[in-house]
Amino acid sequence: ELLSDCRKCCTEDSDDSTSKIIYSGAVLEVCMRKLVFYPEVVSFIEDEKEKFPSVKVQYAFNAPPKLIMLDDAGQHKETIRIDNWKREHILDFLREKLKPTSAV
């Protein structure tokens, strides 16, 4: 019963075009002063960020943590707030939505 209650607002992954969008890169934007409130984001930056060379970290005053997804031309295409995301969620999202980068 608890599980079915929990899944009430979940939606099935669909094969529509929006779920298949892949980005060339991303900017993780966050306020350096607010990082203390987001240990999962800090953990990602310190321990996992190097796995994603196409992700840049940008510090902006008073900005909540968010991923700014970029197209092939480096243009901003979508912004996703990640305030309450766990490190694993950030990793999964980036693995799914970023083009794989070849090792140089």
PDB file of C-alpha atoms in Angstrom:
ATOM      1  CA  GLU A   1       0.000   0.000   0.000  1.00  0.00           C
ATOM      2  CA  LEU A   2       2.808   2.399   0.884  1.00  0.00           C
ATOM      3  CA  LEU A   3       4.568   1.667  -2.397  1.00  0.00           C
ATOM      4  CA  SER A   4       1.453   2.256  -4.486  1.00  0.00           C
ATOM      5  CA  ASP A   5       0.804   5.498  -2.598  1.00  0.00           C
ATOM      6  CA  CYS A   6       4.386   6.572  -3.249  1.00  0.00           C
ATOM      7  CA  ARG A   7       4.142   5.872  -6.983  1.00  0.00           C
ATOM      8  CA  LYS A   8       0.881   7.788  -7.529  1.00  0.00           C
ATOM      9  CA  CYS A   9       2.603  10.764  -9.127  1.00  0.00           C
ATOM     10  CA  CYS A  10       5.229   8.755 -11.044  1.00  0.00           C
ATOM     11  CA  THR A  11       4.986   8.565 -14.788  1.00  0.00           C
ATOM     12  CA  GLU A  12       6.231   5.845 -17.061  1.00  0.00           C
ATOM     13  CA  ASP A  13       9.223   6.635 -19.214  1.00  0.00           C
ATOM     14  CA  SER A  14       7.967   7.091 -22.707  1.00  0.00           C
ATOM     15  CA  ASP A  15       9.641   6.880 -26.065  1.00  0.00           C
ATOM     16  CA  ASP A  16       8.635  10.387 -27.035  1.00  0.00           C
ATOM     17  CA  SER A  17      11.253  12.756 -28.415  1.00  0.00           C
ATOM     18  CA  THR A  18      11.833  14.720 -25.193  1.00  0.00           C
ATOM     19  CA  SER A  19      13.032  11.677 -23.264  1.00  0.00           C
ATOM     20  CA  LYS A  20      15.636  10.969 -25.951  1.00  0.00           C
ATOM     21  CA  ILE A  21      17.259  14.417 -26.004  1.00  0.00           C
ATOM     22  CA  ILE A  22      21.016  14.185 -25.551  1.00  0.00           C
ATOM     23  CA  TYR A  23      23.147  17.226 -24.730  1.00  0.00           C
ATOM     24  CA  SER A  24      26.759  18.008 -25.631  1.00  0.00           C
ATOM     25  CA  GLY A  25      27.629  19.491 -22.268  1.00  0.00           C
ATOM     26  CA  ALA A  26      26.384  21.125 -19.118  1.00  0.00           C
ATOM     27  CA  VAL A  27      27.207  23.844 -16.630  1.00  0.00           C
ATOM     28  CA  LEU A  28      26.666  23.082 -12.943  1.00  0.00           C
ATOM     29  CA  GLU A  29      25.885  26.491 -11.507  1.00  0.00           C
ATOM     30  CA  VAL A  30      25.800  27.095  -7.767  1.00  0.00           C
ATOM     31  CA  CYS A  31      26.526  29.791  -5.204  1.00  0.00           C
ATOM     32  CA  MET A  32      29.793  29.066  -3.413  1.00  0.00           C
ATOM     33  CA  ARG A  33      28.377  30.439  -0.143  1.00  0.00           C
ATOM     34  CA  LYS A  34      25.342  28.148  -0.332  1.00  0.00           C
ATOM     35  CA  LEU A  35      27.329  24.980  -1.073  1.00  0.00           C
ATOM     36  CA  VAL A  36      27.361  24.127   2.632  1.00  0.00           C
ATOM     37  CA  PHE A  37      23.607  23.485   2.354  1.00  0.00           C
ATOM     38  CA  TYR A  38      24.048  21.016  -0.527  1.00  0.00           C
ATOM     39  CA  PRO A  39      26.437  18.256   0.616  1.00  0.00           C
ATOM     40  CA  GLU A  40      25.327  15.953  -2.215  1.00  0.00           C
ATOM     41  CA  VAL A  41      26.270  18.577  -4.820  1.00  0.00           C
ATOM     42  CA  VAL A  42      29.613  19.142  -3.068  1.00  0.00           C
ATOM     43  CA  SER A  43      30.214  15.393  -3.062  1.00  0.00           C
ATOM     44  CA  PHE A  44      29.523  15.246  -6.799  1.00  0.00           C
ATOM     45  CA  ILE A  45      31.880  18.169  -7.529  1.00  0.00           C
ATOM     46  CA  GLU A  46      34.688  16.757  -5.370  1.00  0.00           C
ATOM     47  CA  ASP A  47      34.413  13.053  -6.196  1.00  0.00           C
ATOM     48  CA  GLU A  48      32.614  12.575  -9.520  1.00  0.00           C
ATOM     49  CA  LYS A  49      32.972  15.708 -11.638  1.00  0.00           C
ATOM     50  CA  GLU A  50      36.181  14.501 -13.363  1.00  0.00           C
ATOM     51  CA  LYS A  51      34.170  11.647 -14.931  1.00  0.00           C
ATOM     52  CA  PHE A  52      32.274  14.262 -16.951  1.00  0.00           C
ATOM     53  CA  PRO A  53      34.742  16.456 -18.888  1.00  0.00           C
ATOM     54  CA  SER A  54      31.873  18.184 -20.694  1.00  0.00           C
ATOM     55  CA  VAL A  55      30.457  19.483 -17.375  1.00  0.00           C
ATOM     56  CA  LYS A  56      31.840  22.784 -16.112  1.00  0.00           C
ATOM     57  CA  VAL A  57      31.271  24.137 -12.612  1.00  0.00           C
ATOM     58  CA  GLN A  58      30.354  27.801 -12.462  1.00  0.00           C
ATOM     59  CA  TYR A  59      29.893  29.786  -9.277  1.00  0.00           C
ATOM     60  CA  ALA A  60      27.233  32.494  -9.366  1.00  0.00           C
ATOM     61  CA  PHE A  61      26.222  34.621  -6.398  1.00  0.00           C
ATOM     62  CA  ASN A  62      23.004  33.469  -4.747  1.00  0.00           C
ATOM     63  CA  ALA A  63      22.312  30.817  -7.418  1.00  0.00           C
ATOM     64  CA  PRO A  64      20.549  27.617  -6.376  1.00  0.00           C
ATOM     65  CA  PRO A  65      22.258  24.456  -7.649  1.00  0.00           C
ATOM     66  CA  LYS A  66      21.187  23.803 -11.220  1.00  0.00           C
ATOM     67  CA  LEU A  67      22.345  22.083 -14.374  1.00  0.00           C
ATOM     68  CA  ILE A  68      22.309  24.207 -17.508  1.00  0.00           C
ATOM     69  CA  MET A  69      22.221  21.791 -20.425  1.00  0.00           C
ATOM     70  CA  LEU A  70      24.033  22.831 -23.620  1.00  0.00           C
ATOM     71  CA  ASP A  71      23.656  21.902 -27.283  1.00  0.00           C
ATOM     72  CA  ASP A  72      26.445  21.242 -29.811  1.00  0.00           C
ATOM     73  CA  ALA A  73      27.032  24.978 -30.238  1.00  0.00           C
ATOM     74  CA  GLY A  74      27.332  25.505 -26.483  1.00  0.00           C
ATOM     75  CA  GLN A  75      23.965  27.254 -26.351  1.00  0.00           C
ATOM     76  CA  HIS A  76      21.718  26.986 -23.287  1.00  0.00           C
ATOM     77  CA  LYS A  77      18.859  24.567 -24.024  1.00  0.00           C
ATOM     78  CA  GLU A  78      17.407  23.566 -20.659  1.00  0.00           C
ATOM     79  CA  THR A  79      17.874  24.367 -16.973  1.00  0.00           C
ATOM     80  CA  ILE A  80      17.221  21.783 -14.263  1.00  0.00           C
ATOM     81  CA  ARG A  81      17.237  22.628 -10.570  1.00  0.00           C
ATOM     82  CA  ILE A  82      19.057  19.986  -8.509  1.00  0.00           C
ATOM     83  CA  ASP A  83      18.617  21.379  -4.977  1.00  0.00           C
ATOM     84  CA  ASN A  84      17.411  18.121  -3.436  1.00  0.00           C
ATOM     85  CA  TRP A  85      19.099  15.610  -5.719  1.00  0.00           C
ATOM     86  CA  LYS A  86      21.317  12.907  -4.312  1.00  0.00           C
ATOM     87  CA  ARG A  87      24.752  12.413  -5.830  1.00  0.00           C
ATOM     88  CA  GLU A  88      23.551   9.193  -7.484  1.00  0.00           C
ATOM     89  CA  HIS A  89      20.690  11.071  -9.166  1.00  0.00           C
ATOM     90  CA  ILE A  90      23.083  13.654 -10.598  1.00  0.00           C
ATOM     91  CA  LEU A  91      25.324  10.862 -11.898  1.00  0.00           C
ATOM     92  CA  ASP A  92      22.434   8.921 -13.441  1.00  0.00           C
ATOM     93  CA  PHE A  93      21.003  12.026 -15.082  1.00  0.00           C
ATOM     94  CA  LEU A  94      24.327  13.052 -16.612  1.00  0.00           C
ATOM     95  CA  ARG A  95      25.063   9.524 -17.828  1.00  0.00           C
ATOM     96  CA  GLU A  96      21.675   9.430 -19.534  1.00  0.00           C
ATOM     97  CA  LYS A  97      21.572  12.958 -20.959  1.00  0.00           C
ATOM     98  CA  LEU A  98      25.157  13.751 -21.983  1.00  0.00           C
ATOM     99  CA  LYS A  99      26.871  12.537 -25.133  1.00  0.00           C
ATOM    100  CA  PRO A 100      29.705  10.205 -24.226  1.00  0.00           C
ATOM    101  CA  THR A 101      33.066  11.938 -24.541  1.00  0.00           C
ATOM    102  CA  SER A 102      35.914  10.069 -26.112  1.00  0.00           C
ATOM    103  CA  ALA A 103      39.120   9.915 -24.133  1.00  0.00           C
ATOM    104  CA  VAL A 104      41.755  12.120 -25.743  1.00  0.00           C
TER     105      VAL A 104
END
